[in-house]
mmCIF file of C-alpha atoms and ligand atoms in Angstrom:
data_model
loop_
_atom_site.group_PDB
_atom_site.id
_atom_site.type_symbol
_atom_site.label_atom_id
_atom_site.label_comp_id
_atom_site.label_asym_id
_atom_site.label_seq_id
_atom_site.Cartn_x
_atom_site.Cartn_y
_atom_site.Cartn_z
ATOM 1 C CA MET A 2 133.233 131.049 84.635
ATOM 2 C CA ALA A 3 136.923 131.650 84.593
ATOM 3 C CA GLY A 4 138.608 131.995 81.188
ATOM 4 C CA LEU A 5 136.962 131.765 77.797
ATOM 5 C CA ARG A 6 137.687 128.946 75.413
ATOM 6 C CA PRO A 7 138.945 129.973 72.003
ATOM 7 C CA LEU A 8 136.086 129.817 69.545
ATOM 8 C CA PRO A 9 136.159 126.752 67.317
ATOM 9 C CA LEU A 10 137.223 128.049 63.896
ATOM 10 C CA HIS A 11 134.399 126.450 61.941
ATOM 11 C CA LEU A 12 131.887 128.421 63.987
ATOM 12 C CA THR A 13 133.136 131.780 62.843
ATOM 13 C CA THR A 14 131.599 131.312 59.424
ATOM 14 C CA SER A 15 127.965 131.711 60.474
ATOM 15 C CA GLY A 16 126.443 134.640 62.311
ATOM 16 C CA THR A 17 127.790 138.054 63.070
ATOM 17 C CA PRO A 18 127.621 139.671 66.488
ATOM 18 C CA ALA A 19 124.790 142.132 66.938
ATOM 19 C CA SER A 20 123.237 144.013 69.828
ATOM 20 C CA SER A 21 119.769 142.529 69.507
ATOM 21 C CA PRO A 22 118.847 138.974 68.591
ATOM 22 C CA GLY A 23 118.103 138.239 64.988
ATOM 23 C CA PRO A 24 118.645 135.294 62.713
ATOM 24 C CA ALA A 25 122.406 135.888 62.735
ATOM 25 C CA VAL A 26 122.650 135.829 66.521
ATOM 26 C CA LEU A 27 120.256 133.022 67.410
ATOM 27 C CA LEU A 28 121.313 129.417 66.929
ATOM 28 C CA GLY A 29 119.992 127.334 64.044
ATOM 29 C CA ALA A 30 120.333 123.613 63.389
ATOM 30 C CA THR A 31 123.741 123.931 61.729
ATOM 31 C CA ASP A 32 125.106 126.061 64.575
ATOM 32 C CA ILE A 33 123.813 123.669 67.213
ATOM 33 C CA ARG A 34 125.363 120.636 65.568
ATOM 34 C CA ALA A 35 128.667 122.459 65.052
ATOM 35 C CA LEU A 36 128.766 123.655 68.657
ATOM 36 C CA ALA A 37 127.995 120.150 69.930
ATOM 37 C CA ALA A 38 130.670 118.671 67.658
ATOM 38 C CA SER A 39 133.213 121.219 68.887
ATOM 39 C CA ILE A 40 133.011 119.700 72.375
ATOM 40 C CA ASP A 41 132.362 116.107 71.230
ATOM 41 C CA LEU A 42 128.906 116.234 72.769
ATOM 42 C CA THR A 43 126.429 113.498 71.991
ATOM 43 C CA PRO A 44 123.172 114.650 73.601
ATOM 44 C CA THR A 45 122.123 112.391 76.437
ATOM 45 C CA LYS A 46 118.575 111.466 77.432
ATOM 46 C CA THR A 47 119.572 111.160 81.074
ATOM 47 C CA LEU A 48 120.156 114.921 81.208
ATOM 48 C CA GLY A 49 117.202 115.715 78.926
ATOM 49 C CA GLN A 50 119.511 117.220 76.320
ATOM 50 C CA ASN A 51 117.207 118.350 73.513
ATOM 51 C CA PHE A 52 118.478 121.641 72.162
ATOM 52 C CA VAL A 53 116.275 124.217 70.459
ATOM 53 C CA ILE A 54 117.329 124.785 66.847
ATOM 54 C CA ASP A 55 114.704 127.360 65.951
ATOM 55 C CA GLY A 56 115.102 131.091 66.590
ATOM 56 C CA GLY A 57 111.355 131.687 66.315
ATOM 57 C CA THR A 58 110.727 129.343 69.248
ATOM 58 C CA VAL A 59 113.160 131.011 71.654
ATOM 59 C CA GLN A 60 111.828 134.442 70.671
ATOM 60 C CA ARG A 61 108.307 133.211 71.358
ATOM 61 C CA ILE A 62 109.389 131.947 74.794
ATOM 62 C CA VAL A 63 110.957 135.313 75.633
ATOM 63 C CA ARG A 64 107.861 137.211 74.426
ATOM 64 C CA THR A 65 105.550 134.973 76.433
ATOM 65 C CA ALA A 66 107.674 135.427 79.575
ATOM 66 C CA ARG A 67 106.747 139.150 79.691
ATOM 67 C CA LEU A 68 110.180 140.117 80.996
ATOM 68 C CA ARG A 69 111.164 143.568 82.193
ATOM 69 C CA PRO A 70 114.477 145.250 81.452
ATOM 70 C CA ASP A 71 115.463 145.101 85.148
ATOM 71 C CA ASP A 72 114.688 141.387 85.533
ATOM 72 C CA VAL A 73 117.376 138.976 86.669
ATOM 73 C CA VAL A 74 116.509 135.703 84.964
ATOM 74 C CA LEU A 75 117.476 132.276 86.218
ATOM 75 C CA GLU A 76 117.864 129.922 83.265
ATOM 76 C CA ILE A 77 118.127 126.294 84.288
ATOM 77 C CA GLY A 78 119.954 124.183 81.720
ATOM 78 C CA PRO A 79 121.186 126.713 79.134
ATOM 79 C CA GLY A 80 122.685 123.903 77.049
ATOM 80 C CA LEU A 81 124.357 125.353 73.962
ATOM 81 C CA GLY A 82 122.839 128.802 74.559
ATOM 82 C CA SER A 83 119.775 128.869 72.266
ATOM 83 C CA LEU A 84 117.493 130.506 74.827
ATOM 84 C CA THR A 85 120.274 132.422 76.623
ATOM 85 C CA LEU A 86 120.989 134.376 73.422
ATOM 86 C CA ALA A 87 117.347 135.421 73.166
ATOM 87 C CA LEU A 88 117.093 136.338 76.857
ATOM 88 C CA LEU A 89 120.200 138.480 77.276
ATOM 89 C CA PRO A 90 119.146 141.513 75.174
ATOM 90 C CA ASN A 91 115.896 141.779 77.152
ATOM 91 C CA VAL A 92 116.975 141.667 80.801
ATOM 92 C CA ARG A 93 119.530 142.996 83.268
ATOM 93 C CA ARG A 94 121.233 139.667 83.950
ATOM 94 C CA VAL A 95 120.939 135.975 83.134
ATOM 95 C CA ILE A 96 122.127 133.440 85.698
ATOM 96 C CA ALA A 97 122.543 130.181 83.805
ATOM 97 C CA VAL A 98 122.873 126.959 85.790
ATOM 98 C CA GLU A 99 124.121 123.985 83.793
ATOM 99 C CA ILE A 100 124.919 120.520 85.121
ATOM 100 C CA ASP A 101 127.085 119.447 82.162
ATOM 101 C CA ALA A 102 130.634 120.802 82.593
ATOM 102 C CA ARG A 103 131.350 120.899 78.839
ATOM 103 C CA LEU A 104 128.247 122.988 78.160
ATOM 104 C CA ALA A 105 128.889 125.312 81.097
ATOM 105 C CA GLU A 106 132.414 125.891 79.870
ATOM 106 C CA LEU A 107 131.425 126.514 76.240
ATOM 107 C CA LEU A 108 128.574 128.956 76.915
ATOM 108 C CA PRO A 109 130.612 132.136 77.601
ATOM 109 C CA SER A 110 132.525 131.817 74.326
ATOM 110 C CA THR A 111 129.291 131.325 72.386
ATOM 111 C CA ILE A 112 127.862 134.496 73.943
ATOM 112 C CA ALA A 113 131.161 136.362 73.489
ATOM 113 C CA PHE A 114 131.048 135.607 69.780
ATOM 114 C CA ARG A 115 127.360 136.179 69.083
ATOM 115 C CA LEU A 116 126.440 138.910 71.585
ATOM 116 C CA PRO A 117 129.764 140.262 72.862
ATOM 117 C CA GLY A 118 128.235 143.261 74.627
ATOM 118 C CA ALA A 119 126.090 140.959 76.749
ATOM 119 C CA LEU A 120 128.781 138.736 78.197
ATOM 120 C CA GLU A 121 129.262 140.806 81.328
ATOM 121 C CA ARG A 122 125.545 140.376 82.119
ATOM 122 C CA LEU A 123 125.801 136.586 82.076
ATOM 123 C CA THR A 124 126.674 134.446 85.088
ATOM 124 C CA VAL A 125 127.296 130.776 84.345
ATOM 125 C CA ILE A 126 127.160 128.323 87.222
ATOM 126 C CA HIS A 127 128.229 124.741 86.676
ATOM 127 C CA ARG A 128 125.975 122.854 89.070
ATOM 128 C CA ASP A 129 122.963 120.621 89.444
ATOM 129 C CA ALA A 130 120.063 123.073 89.804
ATOM 130 C CA MET A 131 118.775 120.971 92.695
ATOM 131 C CA ASN A 132 121.889 121.977 94.655
ATOM 132 C CA LEU A 133 121.879 125.614 93.656
ATOM 133 C CA ASP A 134 123.099 128.037 96.306
ATOM 134 C CA LEU A 135 122.926 131.644 95.163
ATOM 135 C CA ARG A 136 124.378 133.298 98.255
ATOM 136 C CA GLY A 137 126.560 136.170 97.090
ATOM 137 C CA ASP A 138 124.891 136.300 93.661
ATOM 138 C CA GLU A 139 122.069 138.570 92.580
ATOM 139 C CA TYR A 140 118.671 137.088 93.328
ATOM 140 C CA PRO A 141 116.602 136.134 90.287
ATOM 141 C CA THR A 142 113.231 137.795 89.731
ATOM 142 C CA ALA A 143 112.140 135.350 87.017
ATOM 143 C CA ILE A 144 112.792 131.822 85.823
ATOM 144 C CA VAL A 145 112.783 131.147 82.104
ATOM 145 C CA ALA A 146 113.929 127.713 81.021
ATOM 146 C CA ASN A 147 113.575 124.826 78.671
ATOM 147 C CA LEU A 148 113.717 122.315 81.482
ATOM 148 C CA PRO A 149 115.211 118.839 81.287
ATOM 149 C CA TYR A 150 112.072 116.738 81.026
ATOM 150 C CA ASN A 151 112.809 114.047 83.569
ATOM 151 C CA VAL A 152 113.367 116.491 86.453
ATOM 152 C CA ALA A 153 111.123 119.385 85.421
ATOM 153 C CA VAL A 154 108.600 119.236 88.291
ATOM 154 C CA PRO A 155 111.074 118.736 91.184
ATOM 155 C CA VAL A 156 113.387 121.409 89.763
ATOM 156 C CA LEU A 157 110.524 123.908 89.411
ATOM 157 C CA LEU A 158 109.084 123.254 92.884
ATOM 158 C CA THR A 159 112.541 123.367 94.492
ATOM 159 C CA MET A 160 113.363 126.688 92.829
ATOM 160 C CA LEU A 161 110.042 128.218 93.903
ATOM 161 C CA ALA A 162 110.603 127.047 97.482
ATOM 162 C CA ARG A 163 114.187 128.294 97.701
ATOM 163 C CA LEU A 164 113.936 131.516 95.725
ATOM 164 C CA PRO A 165 111.089 133.727 96.988
ATOM 165 C CA SER A 166 112.567 136.550 94.893
ATOM 166 C CA VAL A 167 111.235 134.799 91.765
ATOM 167 C CA ARG A 168 107.918 136.421 90.847
ATOM 168 C CA ARG A 169 107.328 135.007 87.358
ATOM 169 C CA VAL A 170 108.103 131.735 85.622
ATOM 170 C CA LEU A 171 107.930 130.635 82.003
ATOM 171 C CA ILE A 172 109.056 127.087 81.378
ATOM 172 C CA MET A 173 108.956 124.712 78.472
ATOM 173 C CA VAL A 174 108.263 121.134 79.563
ATOM 174 C CA GLN A 175 106.789 117.949 78.155
ATOM 175 C CA LEU A 176 103.202 118.738 77.079
ATOM 176 C CA GLU A 177 101.697 116.254 79.532
ATOM 177 C CA VAL A 178 103.666 117.795 82.417
ATOM 178 C CA ALA A 179 102.593 121.283 81.305
ATOM 179 C CA ALA A 180 98.961 120.171 81.433
ATOM 180 C CA ARG A 181 99.454 118.724 84.922
ATOM 181 C CA LEU A 182 101.107 121.879 86.249
ATOM 182 C CA ALA A 183 98.343 124.110 84.890
ATOM 183 C CA ALA A 184 95.351 121.859 85.693
ATOM 184 C CA LYS A 185 92.561 123.067 87.972
ATOM 185 C CA PRO A 186 90.548 121.002 90.510
ATOM 186 C CA GLY A 187 88.263 118.475 88.839
ATOM 187 C CA GLU A 188 90.220 118.380 85.566
ATOM 188 C CA ASP A 189 91.692 115.069 84.379
ATOM 189 C CA ALA A 190 95.289 116.250 84.608
ATOM 190 C CA TYR A 191 94.882 117.630 88.146
ATOM 191 C CA GLY A 192 97.297 116.010 90.586
ATOM 192 C CA VAL A 193 100.191 116.585 92.973
ATOM 193 C CA PRO A 194 102.171 118.931 90.651
ATOM 194 C CA SER A 195 99.058 121.071 90.038
ATOM 195 C CA VAL A 196 98.269 121.560 93.737
ATOM 196 C CA LYS A 197 101.878 122.123 94.815
ATOM 197 C CA ALA A 198 102.435 124.641 92.004
ATOM 198 C CA ALA A 199 99.234 126.395 93.122
ATOM 199 C CA TRP A 200 100.779 126.865 96.579
ATOM 200 C CA TYR A 201 103.295 129.220 94.966
ATOM 201 C CA GLY A 202 101.326 130.886 92.223
ATOM 202 C CA SER A 203 98.753 130.648 89.473
ATOM 203 C CA ALA A 204 99.901 128.537 86.566
ATOM 204 C CA ARG A 205 98.447 128.489 83.071
ATOM 205 C CA MET A 206 99.221 126.839 79.760
ATOM 206 C CA ALA A 207 100.877 129.388 77.512
ATOM 207 C CA GLY A 208 101.226 127.430 74.288
ATOM 208 C CA THR A 209 102.340 124.188 72.673
ATOM 209 C CA ILE A 210 105.584 123.505 70.840
ATOM 210 C CA GLY A 211 106.159 120.764 68.274
ATOM 211 C CA ARG A 212 109.035 118.314 68.547
ATOM 212 C CA LEU A 213 110.810 119.369 65.340
ATOM 213 C CA VAL A 214 112.243 122.545 66.864
ATOM 214 C CA PHE A 215 114.681 120.377 68.850
ATOM 215 C CA TRP A 216 117.844 118.484 68.109
ATOM 216 C CA PRO A 217 117.559 115.671 68.740
ATOM 217 C CA ALA A 218 113.769 115.633 68.359
ATOM 218 C CA PRO A 219 112.069 114.249 71.480
ATOM 219 C CA ARG A 220 109.275 111.666 71.213
ATOM 220 C CA VAL A 221 106.663 114.034 72.618
ATOM 221 C CA ASP A 222 105.406 117.556 72.094
ATOM 222 C CA SER A 223 106.174 120.309 74.578
ATOM 223 C CA GLY A 224 104.114 122.922 76.351
ATOM 224 C CA LEU A 225 104.800 126.349 77.801
ATOM 225 C CA VAL A 226 103.665 127.009 81.357
ATOM 226 C CA ALA A 227 103.507 130.502 82.826
ATOM 227 C CA LEU A 228 103.287 130.964 86.586
ATOM 228 C CA ASP A 229 102.761 134.244 88.453
ATOM 229 C CA ARG A 230 103.693 134.008 92.098
ATOM 230 C CA HIS A 231 101.129 134.844 94.737
ATOM 231 C CA ASP A 232 101.102 134.486 98.515
ATOM 232 C CA PRO A 233 100.449 130.945 99.738
ATOM 233 C CA PRO A 234 97.015 130.304 101.265
ATOM 234 C CA GLN A 235 96.611 131.741 104.742
ATOM 235 C CA THR A 236 97.038 128.834 107.121
ATOM 236 C CA THR A 237 98.551 127.900 110.456
ATOM 237 C CA ALA A 238 99.978 124.725 108.862
ATOM 238 C CA THR A 239 103.478 124.740 107.393
ATOM 239 C CA ARG A 240 104.126 124.098 103.721
ATOM 240 C CA ASP A 241 105.559 120.675 104.551
ATOM 241 C CA GLU A 242 102.435 119.784 106.526
ATOM 242 C CA VAL A 243 100.183 120.830 103.640
ATOM 243 C CA PHE A 244 102.321 118.979 101.092
ATOM 244 C CA ALA A 245 102.138 115.823 103.261
ATOM 245 C CA VAL A 246 98.322 115.908 102.997
ATOM 246 C CA ILE A 247 98.512 116.442 99.232
ATOM 247 C CA ASP A 248 100.899 113.495 98.819
ATOM 248 C CA ALA A 249 98.650 111.272 100.940
ATOM 249 C CA ALA A 250 95.446 112.333 99.157
ATOM 250 C CA PHE A 251 96.828 111.568 95.698
ATOM 251 C CA GLY A 252 98.871 108.542 96.793
ATOM 252 C CA GLN A 253 95.739 106.464 96.444
ATOM 253 C CA ARG A 254 93.917 107.991 93.537
ATOM 254 C CA ARG A 255 90.183 107.507 93.169
ATOM 255 C CA LYS A 256 89.834 106.676 96.864
ATOM 256 C CA THR A 257 87.690 108.854 99.077
ATOM 257 C CA LEU A 258 89.650 111.271 101.242
ATOM 258 C CA ARG A 259 88.472 109.352 104.313
ATOM 259 C CA ALA A 260 90.313 106.255 103.017
ATOM 260 C CA ALA A 261 93.267 108.028 101.386
ATOM 261 C CA LEU A 262 94.049 110.057 104.530
ATOM 262 C CA ALA A 263 93.668 107.152 106.990
ATOM 263 C CA GLY A 264 97.432 106.648 107.243
ATOM 264 C CA TRP A 265 98.079 110.378 107.606
ATOM 265 C CA ALA A 266 95.448 110.774 110.372
ATOM 266 C CA GLY A 267 96.038 107.459 112.156
ATOM 267 C CA SER A 268 92.804 105.743 111.131
ATOM 268 C CA PRO A 269 89.843 106.234 108.779
ATOM 269 C CA ALA A 270 87.737 107.475 111.722
ATOM 270 C CA LEU A 271 90.349 110.116 112.651
ATOM 271 C CA ALA A 272 90.611 111.135 109.006
ATOM 272 C CA GLU A 273 86.832 111.599 108.922
ATOM 273 C CA ILE A 274 86.935 113.821 112.023
ATOM 274 C CA ALA A 275 89.765 115.959 110.602
ATOM 275 C CA LEU A 276 87.942 116.327 107.278
ATOM 276 C CA ARG A 277 84.676 117.331 108.924
ATOM 277 C CA GLU A 278 86.506 119.856 111.114
ATOM 278 C CA ALA A 279 88.014 121.294 107.923
ATOM 279 C CA GLY A 280 84.569 121.518 106.331
ATOM 280 C CA ILE A 281 85.370 118.908 103.672
ATOM 281 C CA ASP A 282 83.054 116.028 102.761
ATOM 282 C CA PRO A 283 84.940 112.817 103.784
ATOM 283 C CA SER A 284 83.553 111.022 100.710
ATOM 284 C CA ALA A 285 85.081 113.626 98.360
ATOM 285 C CA ARG A 286 88.214 112.785 96.374
ATOM 286 C CA GLY A 287 91.499 114.682 96.442
ATOM 287 C CA GLU A 288 91.106 115.480 92.741
ATOM 288 C CA THR A 289 88.315 117.943 93.582
ATOM 289 C CA LEU A 290 90.089 120.051 96.235
ATOM 290 C CA ASP A 291 92.073 123.238 95.789
ATOM 291 C CA VAL A 292 95.250 124.059 97.693
ATOM 292 C CA ALA A 293 93.441 126.186 100.307
ATOM 293 C CA GLN A 294 91.228 123.204 101.177
ATOM 294 C CA PHE A 295 94.295 120.970 101.555
ATOM 295 C CA ALA A 296 95.741 123.601 103.910
ATOM 296 C CA ARG A 297 92.550 123.528 106.013
ATOM 297 C CA ILE A 298 92.819 119.738 106.316
ATOM 298 C CA ALA A 299 96.504 119.994 107.325
ATOM 299 C CA GLU A 300 95.486 122.278 110.213
ATOM 300 C CA GLN A 301 93.297 119.476 111.598
ATOM 301 C CA ARG A 302 95.869 116.689 111.797
ATOM 302 C CA PRO A 303 95.221 114.714 115.004
ATOM 303 C CA HIS A 304 98.085 114.831 117.496
ATOM 304 C CA GLN A 305 99.863 111.531 117.385
ATOM 305 C CA GLU A 306 101.304 110.001 120.563
HETATM 306 N N1 SAM B 424 118.152 125.640 77.127
HETATM 307 C C1 SAM B 424 118.725 124.822 76.089
HETATM 308 C C2 SAM B 424 117.872 124.903 74.854
HETATM 309 O O1 SAM B 424 116.726 125.351 74.971
HETATM 310 O O2 SAM B 424 118.318 124.482 73.791
HETATM 311 C C3 SAM B 424 118.901 123.363 76.538
HETATM 312 C C4 SAM B 424 117.652 122.710 77.073
HETATM 313 S S1 SAM B 424 117.818 120.976 77.355
HETATM 314 C C5 SAM B 424 116.100 120.501 77.265
HETATM 315 C C6 SAM B 424 118.092 120.824 79.099
HETATM 316 C C7 SAM B 424 119.453 121.286 79.607
HETATM 317 O O3 SAM B 424 119.473 121.136 81.039
HETATM 318 C C8 SAM B 424 120.658 120.508 79.115
HETATM 319 O O4 SAM B 424 121.667 121.400 78.732
HETATM 320 C C9 SAM B 424 121.110 119.673 80.323
HETATM 321 O O5 SAM B 424 122.488 119.395 80.322
HETATM 322 C C10 SAM B 424 120.702 120.573 81.464
HETATM 323 N N2 SAM B 424 120.404 119.892 82.735
HETATM 324 C C11 SAM B 424 119.879 118.664 82.927
HETATM 325 N N3 SAM B 424 119.690 118.412 84.231
HETATM 326 C C12 SAM B 424 120.094 119.518 84.894
HETATM 327 C C13 SAM B 424 120.152 119.879 86.271
HETATM 328 N N4 SAM B 424 119.735 119.034 87.226
HETATM 329 N N5 SAM B 424 120.639 121.098 86.603
HETATM 330 C C14 SAM B 424 121.063 121.964 85.638
HETATM 331 N N6 SAM B 424 121.038 121.678 84.317
HETATM 332 C C15 SAM B 424 120.549 120.483 83.946
#
């Protein structure tokens, strides 16, 4: 970001710069409200703007992320900097991507005031994360973020697809979404996000977070999801081909795969043949299959004239 804004005077009364995060560096409720007021920001639901007001929570996120000193962390939606301040002392660089211009512009001055030595290790990009293009920047090795709730799954899956350099992820999302991302075949929460996330890595629930650590407080609790990247299943099908089967299988929940994949295969009979070739029982339901089994089905798609 070019040029730092002068620090709003009323913010200089709380916190003193330090080299490692402590209560004086991390943002509390009063700091968050003052920072928001300094840029006339009324948090908006459309952008999922719920800011963390509790230092213990951001420290817990950083601990759970198991970061290494040489990590380059991509933080999506740094907001007023709550998590950024906890990340910076622990890693080589933070690349913070923020869609809201006022927040992107304010962030460097917040870091300059609270952690001045860390400013040169922060890159702020004002952009929609869905349109992120990191050419010319350092490639992130980890994603740590308190994601905007309404776009959490597409943002996560897009980042994993576009940034193979990312090996580890720790995100805070709505508790229900966390459960879906981490669910295993046969579990109630298992669905499209679970299988697609499993293409990229193994996801697990890494904790729950109450709503009172945010301003404004959301209506739901949050969950932490950790994902360690692994190679995708060995298959001759492309990722898009596998994801098309997943979408079709869950598009008609509680139907047998023979019925749910009829459109994808061309007819129920063709779906049955493809499933049998893949070694899958045509009367099974998508909710019971793992990502490798979906890949085997994708390999059997009948050629369509
Ligand atoms: N990380 C901060 C914290 O923990 O307090 C803020 C988290 S808040 C839940 C989500 C942030 O993501 C907001 O600052 C919002 O403006 C930003 N945001 C929303 N949609 C975005 C997008 N598509 N790309 C980048 N940032 C986005």
